[in-house]
PDB file of C-alpha atoms in Angstrom:
ATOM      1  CA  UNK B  13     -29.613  26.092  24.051  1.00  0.00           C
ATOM      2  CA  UNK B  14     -33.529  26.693  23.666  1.00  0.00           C
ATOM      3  CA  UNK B  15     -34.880  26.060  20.196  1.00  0.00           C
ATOM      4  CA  UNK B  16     -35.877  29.961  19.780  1.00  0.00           C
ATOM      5  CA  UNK B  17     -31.963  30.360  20.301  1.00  0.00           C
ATOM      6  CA  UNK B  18     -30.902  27.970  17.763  1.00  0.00           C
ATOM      7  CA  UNK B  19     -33.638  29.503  15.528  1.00  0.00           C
ATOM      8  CA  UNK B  20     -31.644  32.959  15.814  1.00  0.00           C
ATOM      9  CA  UNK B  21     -28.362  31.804  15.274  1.00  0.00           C
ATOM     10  CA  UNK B  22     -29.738  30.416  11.908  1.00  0.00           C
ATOM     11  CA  UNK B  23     -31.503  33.696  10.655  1.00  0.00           C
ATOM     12  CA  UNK B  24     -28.702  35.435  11.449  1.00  0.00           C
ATOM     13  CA  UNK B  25     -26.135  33.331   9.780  1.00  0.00           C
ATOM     14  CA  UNK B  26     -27.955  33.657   7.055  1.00  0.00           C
ATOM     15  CA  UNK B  27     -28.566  36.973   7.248  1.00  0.00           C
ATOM     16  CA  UNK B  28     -24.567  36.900   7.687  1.00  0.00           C
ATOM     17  CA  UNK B  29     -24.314  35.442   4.268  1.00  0.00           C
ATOM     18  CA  UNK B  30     -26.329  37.911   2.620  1.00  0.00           C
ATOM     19  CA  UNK B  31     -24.335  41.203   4.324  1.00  0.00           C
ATOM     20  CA  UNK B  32     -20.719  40.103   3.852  1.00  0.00           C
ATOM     21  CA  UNK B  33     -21.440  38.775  -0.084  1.00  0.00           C
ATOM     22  CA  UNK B  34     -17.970  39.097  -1.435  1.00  0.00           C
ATOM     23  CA  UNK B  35     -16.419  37.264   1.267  1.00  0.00           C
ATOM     24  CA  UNK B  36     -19.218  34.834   1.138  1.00  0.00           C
ATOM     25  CA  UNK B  37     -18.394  34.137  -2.544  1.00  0.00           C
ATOM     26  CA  UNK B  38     -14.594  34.161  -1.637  1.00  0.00           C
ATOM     27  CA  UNK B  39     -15.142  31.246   0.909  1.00  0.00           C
ATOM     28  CA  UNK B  40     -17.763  29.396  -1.000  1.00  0.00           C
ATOM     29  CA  UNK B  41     -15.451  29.752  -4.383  1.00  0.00           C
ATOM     30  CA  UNK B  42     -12.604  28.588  -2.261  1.00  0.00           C
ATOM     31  CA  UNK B  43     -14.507  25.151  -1.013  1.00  0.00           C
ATOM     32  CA  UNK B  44     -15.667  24.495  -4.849  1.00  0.00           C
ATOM     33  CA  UNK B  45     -12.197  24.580  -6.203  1.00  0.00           C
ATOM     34  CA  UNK B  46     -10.842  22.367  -3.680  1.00  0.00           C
ATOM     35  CA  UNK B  47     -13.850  20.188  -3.663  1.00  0.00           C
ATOM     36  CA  UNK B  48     -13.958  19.665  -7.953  1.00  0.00           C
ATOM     37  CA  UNK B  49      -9.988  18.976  -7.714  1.00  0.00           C
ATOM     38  CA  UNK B  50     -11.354  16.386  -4.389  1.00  0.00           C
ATOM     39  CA  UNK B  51     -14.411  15.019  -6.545  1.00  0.00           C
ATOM     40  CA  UNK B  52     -12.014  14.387  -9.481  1.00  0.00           C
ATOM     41  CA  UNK B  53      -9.721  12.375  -7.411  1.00  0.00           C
ATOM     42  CA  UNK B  54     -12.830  10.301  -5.952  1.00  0.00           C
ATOM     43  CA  UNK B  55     -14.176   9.780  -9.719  1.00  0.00           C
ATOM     44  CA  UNK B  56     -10.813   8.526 -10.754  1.00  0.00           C
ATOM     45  CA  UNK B  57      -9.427   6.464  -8.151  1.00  0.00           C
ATOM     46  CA  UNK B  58     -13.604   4.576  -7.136  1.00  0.00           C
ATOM     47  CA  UNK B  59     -13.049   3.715 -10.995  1.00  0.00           C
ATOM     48  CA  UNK B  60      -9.525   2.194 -10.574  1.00  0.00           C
ATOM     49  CA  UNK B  61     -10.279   0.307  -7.374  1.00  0.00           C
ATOM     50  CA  UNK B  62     -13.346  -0.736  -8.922  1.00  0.00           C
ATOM     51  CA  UNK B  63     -11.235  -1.717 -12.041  1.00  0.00           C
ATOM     52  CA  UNK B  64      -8.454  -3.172  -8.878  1.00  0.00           C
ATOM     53  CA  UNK B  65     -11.513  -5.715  -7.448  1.00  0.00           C
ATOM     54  CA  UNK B  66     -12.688  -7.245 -10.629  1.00  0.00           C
ATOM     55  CA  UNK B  67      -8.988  -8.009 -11.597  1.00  0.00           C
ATOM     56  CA  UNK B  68      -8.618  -9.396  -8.333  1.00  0.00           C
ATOM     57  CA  UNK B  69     -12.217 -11.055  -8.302  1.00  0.00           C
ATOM     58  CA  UNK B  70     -11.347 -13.086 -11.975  1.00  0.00           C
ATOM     59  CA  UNK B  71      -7.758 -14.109 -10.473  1.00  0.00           C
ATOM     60  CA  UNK B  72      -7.938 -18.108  -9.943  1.00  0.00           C
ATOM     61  CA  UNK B  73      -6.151 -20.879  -9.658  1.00  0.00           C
ATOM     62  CA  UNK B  74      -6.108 -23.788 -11.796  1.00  0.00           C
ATOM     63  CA  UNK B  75      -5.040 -27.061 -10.128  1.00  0.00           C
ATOM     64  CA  UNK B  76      -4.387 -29.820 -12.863  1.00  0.00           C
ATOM     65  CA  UNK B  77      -5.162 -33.166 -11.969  1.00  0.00           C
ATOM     66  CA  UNK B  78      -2.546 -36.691 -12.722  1.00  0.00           C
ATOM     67  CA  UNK B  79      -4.172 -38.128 -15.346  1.00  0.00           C
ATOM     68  CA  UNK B  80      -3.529 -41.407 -13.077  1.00  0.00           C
ATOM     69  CA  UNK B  81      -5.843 -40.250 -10.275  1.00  0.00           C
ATOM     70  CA  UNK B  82      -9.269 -41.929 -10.449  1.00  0.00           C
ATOM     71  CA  UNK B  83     -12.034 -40.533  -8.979  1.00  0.00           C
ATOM     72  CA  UNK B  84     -11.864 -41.582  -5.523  1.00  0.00           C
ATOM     73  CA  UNK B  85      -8.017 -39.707  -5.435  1.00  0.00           C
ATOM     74  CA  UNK B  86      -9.659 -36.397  -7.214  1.00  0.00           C
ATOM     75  CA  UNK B  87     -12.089 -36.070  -4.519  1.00  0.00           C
ATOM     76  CA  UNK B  88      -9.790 -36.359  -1.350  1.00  0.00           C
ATOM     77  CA  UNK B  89      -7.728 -33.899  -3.570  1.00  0.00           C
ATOM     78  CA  UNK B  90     -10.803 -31.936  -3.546  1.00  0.00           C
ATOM     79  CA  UNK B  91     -11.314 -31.731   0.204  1.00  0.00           C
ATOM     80  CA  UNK B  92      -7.950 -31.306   0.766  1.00  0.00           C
ATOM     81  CA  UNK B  93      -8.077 -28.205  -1.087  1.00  0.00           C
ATOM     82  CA  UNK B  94     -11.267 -27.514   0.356  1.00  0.00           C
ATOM     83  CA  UNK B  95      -9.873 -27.702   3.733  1.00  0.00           C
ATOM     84  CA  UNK B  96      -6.943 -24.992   3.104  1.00  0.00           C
ATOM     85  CA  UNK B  97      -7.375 -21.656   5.523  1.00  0.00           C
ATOM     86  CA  UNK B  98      -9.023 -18.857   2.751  1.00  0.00           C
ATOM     87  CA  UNK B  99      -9.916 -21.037   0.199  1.00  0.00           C
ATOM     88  CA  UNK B 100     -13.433 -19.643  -0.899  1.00  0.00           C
ATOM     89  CA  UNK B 101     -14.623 -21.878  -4.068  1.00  0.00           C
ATOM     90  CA  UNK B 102     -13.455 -24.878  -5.689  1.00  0.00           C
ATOM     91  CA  UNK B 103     -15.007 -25.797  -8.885  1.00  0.00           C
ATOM     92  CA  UNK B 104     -14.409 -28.991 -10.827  1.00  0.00           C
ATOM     93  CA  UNK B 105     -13.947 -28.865 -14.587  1.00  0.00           C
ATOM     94  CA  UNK B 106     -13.372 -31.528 -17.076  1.00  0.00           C
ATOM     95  CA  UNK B 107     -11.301 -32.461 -19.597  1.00  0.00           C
ATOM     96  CA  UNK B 108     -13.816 -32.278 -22.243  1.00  0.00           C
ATOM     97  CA  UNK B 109     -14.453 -29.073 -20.808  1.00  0.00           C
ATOM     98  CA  UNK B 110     -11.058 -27.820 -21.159  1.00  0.00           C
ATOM     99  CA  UNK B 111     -10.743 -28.813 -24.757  1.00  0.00           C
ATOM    100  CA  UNK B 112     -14.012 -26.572 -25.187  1.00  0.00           C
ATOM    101  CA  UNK B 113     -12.464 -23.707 -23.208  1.00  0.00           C
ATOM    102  CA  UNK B 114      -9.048 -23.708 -25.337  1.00  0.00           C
ATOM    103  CA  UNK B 115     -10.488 -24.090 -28.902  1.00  0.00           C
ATOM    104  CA  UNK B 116     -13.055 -21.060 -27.625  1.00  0.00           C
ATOM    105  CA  UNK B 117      -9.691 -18.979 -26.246  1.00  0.00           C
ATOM    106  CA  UNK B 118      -7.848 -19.983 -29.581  1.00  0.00           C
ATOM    107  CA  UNK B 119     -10.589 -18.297 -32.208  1.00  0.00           C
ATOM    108  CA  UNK B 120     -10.611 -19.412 -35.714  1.00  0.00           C
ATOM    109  CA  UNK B 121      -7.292 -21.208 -35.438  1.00  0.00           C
ATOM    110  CA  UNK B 122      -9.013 -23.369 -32.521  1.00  0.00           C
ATOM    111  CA  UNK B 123     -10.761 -25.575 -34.468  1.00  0.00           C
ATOM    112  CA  UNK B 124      -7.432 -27.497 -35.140  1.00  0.00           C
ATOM    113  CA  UNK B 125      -7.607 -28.579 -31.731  1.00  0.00           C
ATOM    114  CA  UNK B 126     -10.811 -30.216 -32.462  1.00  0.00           C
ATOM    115  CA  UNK B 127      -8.372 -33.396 -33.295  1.00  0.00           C
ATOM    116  CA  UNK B 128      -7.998 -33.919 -29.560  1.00  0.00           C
ATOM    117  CA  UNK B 129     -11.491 -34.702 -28.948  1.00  0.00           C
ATOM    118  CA  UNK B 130     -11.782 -38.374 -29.529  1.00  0.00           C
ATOM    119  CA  UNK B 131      -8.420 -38.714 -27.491  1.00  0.00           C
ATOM    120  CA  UNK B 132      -8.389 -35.366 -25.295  1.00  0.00           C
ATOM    121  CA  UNK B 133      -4.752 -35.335 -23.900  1.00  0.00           C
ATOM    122  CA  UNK B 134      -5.712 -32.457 -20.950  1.00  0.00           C
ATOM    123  CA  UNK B 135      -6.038 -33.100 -17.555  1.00  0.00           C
ATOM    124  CA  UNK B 136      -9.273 -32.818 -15.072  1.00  0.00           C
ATOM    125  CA  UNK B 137      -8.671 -29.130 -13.647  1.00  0.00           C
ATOM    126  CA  UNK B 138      -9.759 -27.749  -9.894  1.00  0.00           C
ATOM    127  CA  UNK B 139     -10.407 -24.142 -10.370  1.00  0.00           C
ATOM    128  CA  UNK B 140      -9.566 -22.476  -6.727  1.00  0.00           C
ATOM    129  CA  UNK B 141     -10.823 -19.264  -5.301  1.00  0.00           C
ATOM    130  CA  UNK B 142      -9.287 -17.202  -3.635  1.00  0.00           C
ATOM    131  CA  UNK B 143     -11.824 -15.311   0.154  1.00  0.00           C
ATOM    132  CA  UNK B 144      -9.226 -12.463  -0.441  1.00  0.00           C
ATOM    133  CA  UNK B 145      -7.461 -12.337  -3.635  1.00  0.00           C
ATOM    134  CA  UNK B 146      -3.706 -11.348  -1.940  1.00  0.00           C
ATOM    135  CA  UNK B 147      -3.843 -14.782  -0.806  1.00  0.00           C
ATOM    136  CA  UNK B 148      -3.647 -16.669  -4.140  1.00  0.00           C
ATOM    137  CA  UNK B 149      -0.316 -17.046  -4.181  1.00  0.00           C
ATOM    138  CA  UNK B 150      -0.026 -18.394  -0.458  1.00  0.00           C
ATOM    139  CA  UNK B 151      -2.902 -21.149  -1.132  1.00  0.00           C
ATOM    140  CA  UNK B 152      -1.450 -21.870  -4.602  1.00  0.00           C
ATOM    141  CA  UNK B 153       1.905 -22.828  -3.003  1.00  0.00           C
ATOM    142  CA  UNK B 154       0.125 -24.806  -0.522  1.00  0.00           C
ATOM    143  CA  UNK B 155      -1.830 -27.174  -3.405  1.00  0.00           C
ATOM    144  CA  UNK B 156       1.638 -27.514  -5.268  1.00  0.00           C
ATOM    145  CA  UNK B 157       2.677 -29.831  -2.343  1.00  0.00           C
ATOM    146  CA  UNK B 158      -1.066 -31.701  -2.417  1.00  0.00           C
ATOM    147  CA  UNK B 159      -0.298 -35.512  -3.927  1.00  0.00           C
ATOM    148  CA  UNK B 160      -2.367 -36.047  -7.253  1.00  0.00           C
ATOM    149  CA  UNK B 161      -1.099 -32.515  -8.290  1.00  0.00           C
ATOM    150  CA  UNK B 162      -0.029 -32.397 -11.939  1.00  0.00           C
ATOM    151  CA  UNK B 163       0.876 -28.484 -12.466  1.00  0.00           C
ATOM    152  CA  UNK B 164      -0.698 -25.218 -10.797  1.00  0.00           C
ATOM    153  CA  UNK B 165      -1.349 -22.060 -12.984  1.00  0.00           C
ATOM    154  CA  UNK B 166      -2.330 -18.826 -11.419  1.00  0.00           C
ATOM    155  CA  UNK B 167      -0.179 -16.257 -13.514  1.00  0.00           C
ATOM    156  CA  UNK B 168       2.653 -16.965 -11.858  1.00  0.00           C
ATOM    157  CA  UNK B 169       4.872 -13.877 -11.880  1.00  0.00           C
ATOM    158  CA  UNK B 170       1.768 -11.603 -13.638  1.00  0.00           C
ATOM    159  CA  UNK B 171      -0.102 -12.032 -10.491  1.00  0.00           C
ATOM    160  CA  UNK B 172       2.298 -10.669  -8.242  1.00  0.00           C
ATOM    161  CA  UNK B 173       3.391  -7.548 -10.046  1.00  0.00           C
ATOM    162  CA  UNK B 174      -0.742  -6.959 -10.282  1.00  0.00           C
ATOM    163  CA  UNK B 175      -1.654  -7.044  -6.888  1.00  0.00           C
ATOM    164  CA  UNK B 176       2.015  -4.671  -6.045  1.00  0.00           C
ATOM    165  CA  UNK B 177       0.732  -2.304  -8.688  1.00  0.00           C
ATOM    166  CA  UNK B 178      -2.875  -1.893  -7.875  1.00  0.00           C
ATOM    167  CA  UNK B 179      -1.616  -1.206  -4.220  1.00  0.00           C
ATOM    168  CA  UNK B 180       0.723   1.129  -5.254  1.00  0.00           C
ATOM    169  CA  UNK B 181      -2.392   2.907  -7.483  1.00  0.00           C
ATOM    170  CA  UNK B 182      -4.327   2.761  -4.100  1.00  0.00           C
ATOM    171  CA  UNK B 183      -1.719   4.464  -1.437  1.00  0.00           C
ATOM    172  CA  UNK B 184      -0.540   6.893  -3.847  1.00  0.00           C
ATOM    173  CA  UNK B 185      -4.271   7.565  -4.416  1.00  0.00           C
ATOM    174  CA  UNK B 186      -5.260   7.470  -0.802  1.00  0.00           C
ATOM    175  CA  UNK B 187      -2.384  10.362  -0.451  1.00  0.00           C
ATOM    176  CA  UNK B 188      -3.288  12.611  -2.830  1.00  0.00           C
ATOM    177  CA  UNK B 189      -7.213  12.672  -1.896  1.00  0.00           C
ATOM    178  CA  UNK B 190      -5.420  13.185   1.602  1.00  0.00           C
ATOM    179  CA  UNK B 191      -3.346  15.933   0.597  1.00  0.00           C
ATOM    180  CA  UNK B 192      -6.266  17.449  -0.827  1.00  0.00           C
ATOM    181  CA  UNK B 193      -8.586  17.777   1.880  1.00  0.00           C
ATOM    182  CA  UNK B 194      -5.669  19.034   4.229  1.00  0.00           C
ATOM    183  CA  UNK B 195      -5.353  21.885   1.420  1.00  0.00           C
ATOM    184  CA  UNK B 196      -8.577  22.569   1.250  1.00  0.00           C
ATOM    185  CA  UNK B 197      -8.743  23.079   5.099  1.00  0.00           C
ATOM    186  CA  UNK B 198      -6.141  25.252   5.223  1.00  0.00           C
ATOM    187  CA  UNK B 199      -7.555  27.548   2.360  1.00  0.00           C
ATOM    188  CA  UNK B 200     -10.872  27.756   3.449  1.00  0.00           C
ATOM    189  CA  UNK B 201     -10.148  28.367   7.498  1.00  0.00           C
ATOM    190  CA  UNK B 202      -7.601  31.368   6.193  1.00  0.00           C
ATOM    191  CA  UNK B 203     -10.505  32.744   4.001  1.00  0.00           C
ATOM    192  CA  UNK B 204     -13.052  32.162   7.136  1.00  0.00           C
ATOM    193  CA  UNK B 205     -10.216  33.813   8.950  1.00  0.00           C
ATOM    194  CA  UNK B 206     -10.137  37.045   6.550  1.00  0.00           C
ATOM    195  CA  UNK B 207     -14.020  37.194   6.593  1.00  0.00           C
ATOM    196  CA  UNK B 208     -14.017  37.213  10.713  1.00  0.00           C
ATOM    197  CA  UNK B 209     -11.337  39.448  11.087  1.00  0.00           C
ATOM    198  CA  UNK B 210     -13.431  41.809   9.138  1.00  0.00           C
ATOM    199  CA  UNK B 211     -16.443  41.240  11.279  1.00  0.00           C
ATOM    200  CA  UNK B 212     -14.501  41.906  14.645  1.00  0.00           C
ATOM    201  CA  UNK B 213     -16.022  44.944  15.741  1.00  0.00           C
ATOM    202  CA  UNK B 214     -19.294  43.226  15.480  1.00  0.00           C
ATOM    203  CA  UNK B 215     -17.671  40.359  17.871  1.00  0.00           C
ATOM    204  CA  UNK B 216     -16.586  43.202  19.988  1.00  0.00           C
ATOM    205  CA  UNK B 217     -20.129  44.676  20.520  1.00  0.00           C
ATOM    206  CA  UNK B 218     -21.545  40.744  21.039  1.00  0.00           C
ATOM    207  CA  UNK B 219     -18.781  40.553  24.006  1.00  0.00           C
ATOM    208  CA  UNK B 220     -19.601  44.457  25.679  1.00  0.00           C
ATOM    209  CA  UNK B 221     -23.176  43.298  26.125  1.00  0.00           C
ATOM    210  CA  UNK B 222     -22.645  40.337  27.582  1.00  0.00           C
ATOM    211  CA  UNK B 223     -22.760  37.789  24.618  1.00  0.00           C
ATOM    212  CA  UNK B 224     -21.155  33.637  25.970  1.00  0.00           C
ATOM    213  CA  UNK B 225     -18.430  32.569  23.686  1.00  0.00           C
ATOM    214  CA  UNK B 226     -20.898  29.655  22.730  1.00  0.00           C
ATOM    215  CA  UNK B 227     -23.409  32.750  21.427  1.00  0.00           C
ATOM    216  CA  UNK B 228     -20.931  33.825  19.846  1.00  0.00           C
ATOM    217  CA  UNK B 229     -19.178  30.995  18.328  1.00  0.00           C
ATOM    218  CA  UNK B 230     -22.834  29.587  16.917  1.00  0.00           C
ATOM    219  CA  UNK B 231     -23.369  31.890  14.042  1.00  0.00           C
ATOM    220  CA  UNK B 232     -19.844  31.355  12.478  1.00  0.00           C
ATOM    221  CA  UNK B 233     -20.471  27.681  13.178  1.00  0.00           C
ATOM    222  CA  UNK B 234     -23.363  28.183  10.620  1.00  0.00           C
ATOM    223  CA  UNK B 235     -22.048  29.982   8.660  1.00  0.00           C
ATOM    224  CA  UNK B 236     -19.222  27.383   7.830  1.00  0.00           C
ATOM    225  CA  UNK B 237     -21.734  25.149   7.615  1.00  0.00           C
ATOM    226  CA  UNK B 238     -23.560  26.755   4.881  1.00  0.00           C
ATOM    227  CA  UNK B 239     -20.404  28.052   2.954  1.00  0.00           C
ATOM    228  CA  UNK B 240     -19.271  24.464   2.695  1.00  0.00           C
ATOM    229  CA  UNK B 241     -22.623  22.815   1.746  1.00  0.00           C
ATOM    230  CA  UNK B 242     -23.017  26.173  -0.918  1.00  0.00           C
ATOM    231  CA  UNK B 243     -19.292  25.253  -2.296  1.00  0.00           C
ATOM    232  CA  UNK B 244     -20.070  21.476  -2.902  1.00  0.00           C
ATOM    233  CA  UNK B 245     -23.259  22.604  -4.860  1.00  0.00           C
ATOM    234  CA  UNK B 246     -21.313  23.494  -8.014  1.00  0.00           C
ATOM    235  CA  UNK B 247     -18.535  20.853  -8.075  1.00  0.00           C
ATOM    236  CA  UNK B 248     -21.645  17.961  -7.410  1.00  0.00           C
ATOM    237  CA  UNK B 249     -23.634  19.239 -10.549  1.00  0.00           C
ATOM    238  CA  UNK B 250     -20.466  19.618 -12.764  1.00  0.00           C
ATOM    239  CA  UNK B 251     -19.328  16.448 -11.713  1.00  0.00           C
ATOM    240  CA  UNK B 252     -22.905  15.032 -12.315  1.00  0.00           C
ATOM    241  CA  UNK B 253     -23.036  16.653 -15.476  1.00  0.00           C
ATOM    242  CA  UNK B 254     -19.626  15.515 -17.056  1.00  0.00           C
ATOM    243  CA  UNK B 255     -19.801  11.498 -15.351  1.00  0.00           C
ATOM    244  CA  UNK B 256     -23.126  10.775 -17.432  1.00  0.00           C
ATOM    245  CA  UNK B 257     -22.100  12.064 -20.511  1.00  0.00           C
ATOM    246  CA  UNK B 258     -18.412  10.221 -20.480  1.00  0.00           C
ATOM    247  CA  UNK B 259     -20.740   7.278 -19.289  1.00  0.00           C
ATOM    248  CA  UNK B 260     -23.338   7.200 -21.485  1.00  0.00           C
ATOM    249  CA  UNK B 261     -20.201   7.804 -24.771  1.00  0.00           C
ATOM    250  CA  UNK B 262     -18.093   5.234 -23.101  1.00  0.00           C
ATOM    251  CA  UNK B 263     -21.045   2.755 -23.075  1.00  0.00           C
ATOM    252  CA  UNK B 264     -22.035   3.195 -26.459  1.00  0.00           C
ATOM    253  CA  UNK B 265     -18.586   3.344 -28.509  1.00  0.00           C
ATOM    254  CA  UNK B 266     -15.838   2.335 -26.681  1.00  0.00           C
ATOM    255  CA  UNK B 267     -16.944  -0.615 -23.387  1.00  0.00           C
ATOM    256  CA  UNK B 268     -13.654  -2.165 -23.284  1.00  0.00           C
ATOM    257  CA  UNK B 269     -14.060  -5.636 -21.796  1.00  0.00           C
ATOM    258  CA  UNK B 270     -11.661  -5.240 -19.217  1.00  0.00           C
ATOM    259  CA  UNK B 271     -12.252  -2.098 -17.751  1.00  0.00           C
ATOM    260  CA  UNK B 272     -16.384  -0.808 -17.202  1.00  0.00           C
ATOM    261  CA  UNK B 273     -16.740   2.252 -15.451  1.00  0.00           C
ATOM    262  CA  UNK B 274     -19.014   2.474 -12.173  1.00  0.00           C
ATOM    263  CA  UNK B 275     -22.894   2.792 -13.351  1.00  0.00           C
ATOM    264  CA  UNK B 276     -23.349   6.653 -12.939  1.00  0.00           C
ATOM    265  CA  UNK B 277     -26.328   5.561 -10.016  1.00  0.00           C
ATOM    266  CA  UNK B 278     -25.433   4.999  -7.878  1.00  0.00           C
ATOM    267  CA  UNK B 279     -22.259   6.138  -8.135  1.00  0.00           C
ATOM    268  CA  UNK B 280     -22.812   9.801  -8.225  1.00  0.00           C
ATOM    269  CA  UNK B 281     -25.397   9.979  -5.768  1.00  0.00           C
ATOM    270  CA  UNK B 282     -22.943   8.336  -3.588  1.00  0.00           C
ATOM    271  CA  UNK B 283     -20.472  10.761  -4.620  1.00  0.00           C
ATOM    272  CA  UNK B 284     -22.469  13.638  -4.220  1.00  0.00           C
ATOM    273  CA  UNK B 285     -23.582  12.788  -0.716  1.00  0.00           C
ATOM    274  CA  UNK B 286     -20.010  12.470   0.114  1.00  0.00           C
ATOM    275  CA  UNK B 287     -18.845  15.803  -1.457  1.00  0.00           C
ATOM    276  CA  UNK B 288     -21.743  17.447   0.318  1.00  0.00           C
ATOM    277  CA  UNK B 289     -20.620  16.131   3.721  1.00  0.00           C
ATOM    278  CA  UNK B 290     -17.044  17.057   3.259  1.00  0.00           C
ATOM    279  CA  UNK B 291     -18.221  20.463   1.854  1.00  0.00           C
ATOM    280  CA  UNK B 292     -19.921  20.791   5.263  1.00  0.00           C
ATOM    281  CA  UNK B 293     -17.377  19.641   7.517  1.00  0.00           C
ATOM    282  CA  UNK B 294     -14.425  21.583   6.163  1.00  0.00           C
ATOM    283  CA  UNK B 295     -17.119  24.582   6.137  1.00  0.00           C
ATOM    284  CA  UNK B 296     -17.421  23.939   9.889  1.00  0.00           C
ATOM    285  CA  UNK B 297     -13.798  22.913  10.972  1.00  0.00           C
ATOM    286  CA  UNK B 298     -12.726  25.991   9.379  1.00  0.00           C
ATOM    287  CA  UNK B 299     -15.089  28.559  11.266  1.00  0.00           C
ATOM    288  CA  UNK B 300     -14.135  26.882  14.224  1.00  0.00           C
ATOM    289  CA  UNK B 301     -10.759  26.922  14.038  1.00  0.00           C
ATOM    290  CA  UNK B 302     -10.811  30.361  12.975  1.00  0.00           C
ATOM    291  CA  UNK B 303     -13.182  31.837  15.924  1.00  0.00           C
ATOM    292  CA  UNK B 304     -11.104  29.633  18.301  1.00  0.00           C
ATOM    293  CA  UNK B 305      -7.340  30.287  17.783  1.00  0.00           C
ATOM    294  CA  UNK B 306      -7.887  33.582  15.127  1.00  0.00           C
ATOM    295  CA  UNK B 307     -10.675  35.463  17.547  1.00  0.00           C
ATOM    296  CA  UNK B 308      -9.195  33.934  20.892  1.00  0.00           C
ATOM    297  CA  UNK B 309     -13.200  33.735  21.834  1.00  0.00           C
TER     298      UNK B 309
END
């Protein structure tokens, strides 16, 4: 295809878009509501697994030390650990430190624990991470059977029923956003399908004077392209609109410590770039399809 071919196909795909206006509203209104009800999804499930990771990122493990183990012992227990397949950090934390950490967790009724600090009764503590957090409870298992081990503490039980829920938050997820985009094919390639069936005489004239299926098929392939790209324009700027200002109110009065939302950049312009493309390539799949098995080009 020469460039002054390709130039064509564009003006008249646009020119397209401009003759057959209701139907290009009815496909480009069809890709937006499939697209917000897509872009929804995305919002809420990039701020769950974002919420997933940094539950999974602040899961550790906390190895207690025998308080008979003298320094010598606590390092070989330290390379031992060290030496365990997925094991990404291991940081060593006092006693003292310990005491400081529970009379912080305890609040105001902490400061009773202050009693313990000229004869601190804790133990020395490893704290293990985790490469990948699903493997906590494998390499906690393994430092149970380490010698020098006093007690292991990962959430025992908690831990377990997090990382099968956030999974189960993920696939169902995953499905839906899925089920979506299938949905959204299917509407948008019957609409295409209406607005080339009402063209066919004009197809008919192409083929009479000689017009290659690949002449033919260009145009529409445009034309699906720009219908998807003009569909994703509304559902990117509502999207847009709405994220900042639940971001900006959920900064300001609410910021619960365990759950931040993404930063709205990049996150939208992310987001937007990704609706855009999908926009596009259901615009496309869905002329193609339609001049292909509708048209029988």
């Amino acid at each position: 295809m020469t460039l002054n071919t390709f130039k064509r196909h564009v003006r008249e795909s646009m020119k397209s878009l401009g003759r057959n206006g209701w139907m290009t509203f009815a496909s480009a209104s069809a890709v937006t509501v499939t697209l917000l009800l897509v872009g929804v999804f995305f919002v809420v499930m990039f701020n769950i697994n974002h919420f997933a990771k940094k539950v999974e990122n602040d899961v550790e493990i906390r190895v207690h030390i025998e308080l008979t183990a003298d320094s010598r012992q606590k390092d070989a227990l330290r390379r031992q650990i060290e030496a365990i397949p997925n094991v990404k950090e291991v940081r060593y934390s006092s006693k003292d430190e310990e005491l400081k950490r529970l009379i912080k967790s305890m609040g105001e009724e902490g400061s009773s624990f202050r009693l313990f600090e000229q004869d601190n009764p804790l133990s020395d503590v490893y704290v293990v991470k985790a490469a990948h957090p699903q493997d906590t409870v494998k390499i906690a298992k393994q430092i149970e059977t380490l010698p020098f081990v006093h007690k292991v503490n990962y959430g025992q039980g908690t831990v377990e029923k997090l990382f099968d829920a956030l999974k189960v938050a993920r696939n169902v997820g995953l499905v839906l956003i899925l089920g979506l985009l299938f949905t959204a094919m299917f509407l948008i390639s019957n609409t295409i399908k209406i607005t080339i069936f009402a063209r066919r005489r004009e197809i008919e004239i192409m083929r009479l004077v000689g017009a290659t299926n690949g002449f033919i098929r260009w145009p529409f392939f445009l034309e699906g392209l720009w219908l998807g790209m003009l569909g994703a324009l509304f559902p990117i700027a509502a999207l847009s609109i709405v994220y900042y200002n639940v971001y900006q109110v959920y900064e300001q009065w609410v910021s619960l410590p365990f759950f931040e939302l993404l930063p709205f950049s990049p996150f939208m312009w992310q987001l937007s770039g990704l609706l855009l493309v999908i926009g596009a390539g259901i615009g496309v799949w869905g002329s193609v399809m339609s001049v292909r098995k509708f048209l029988k080009v």
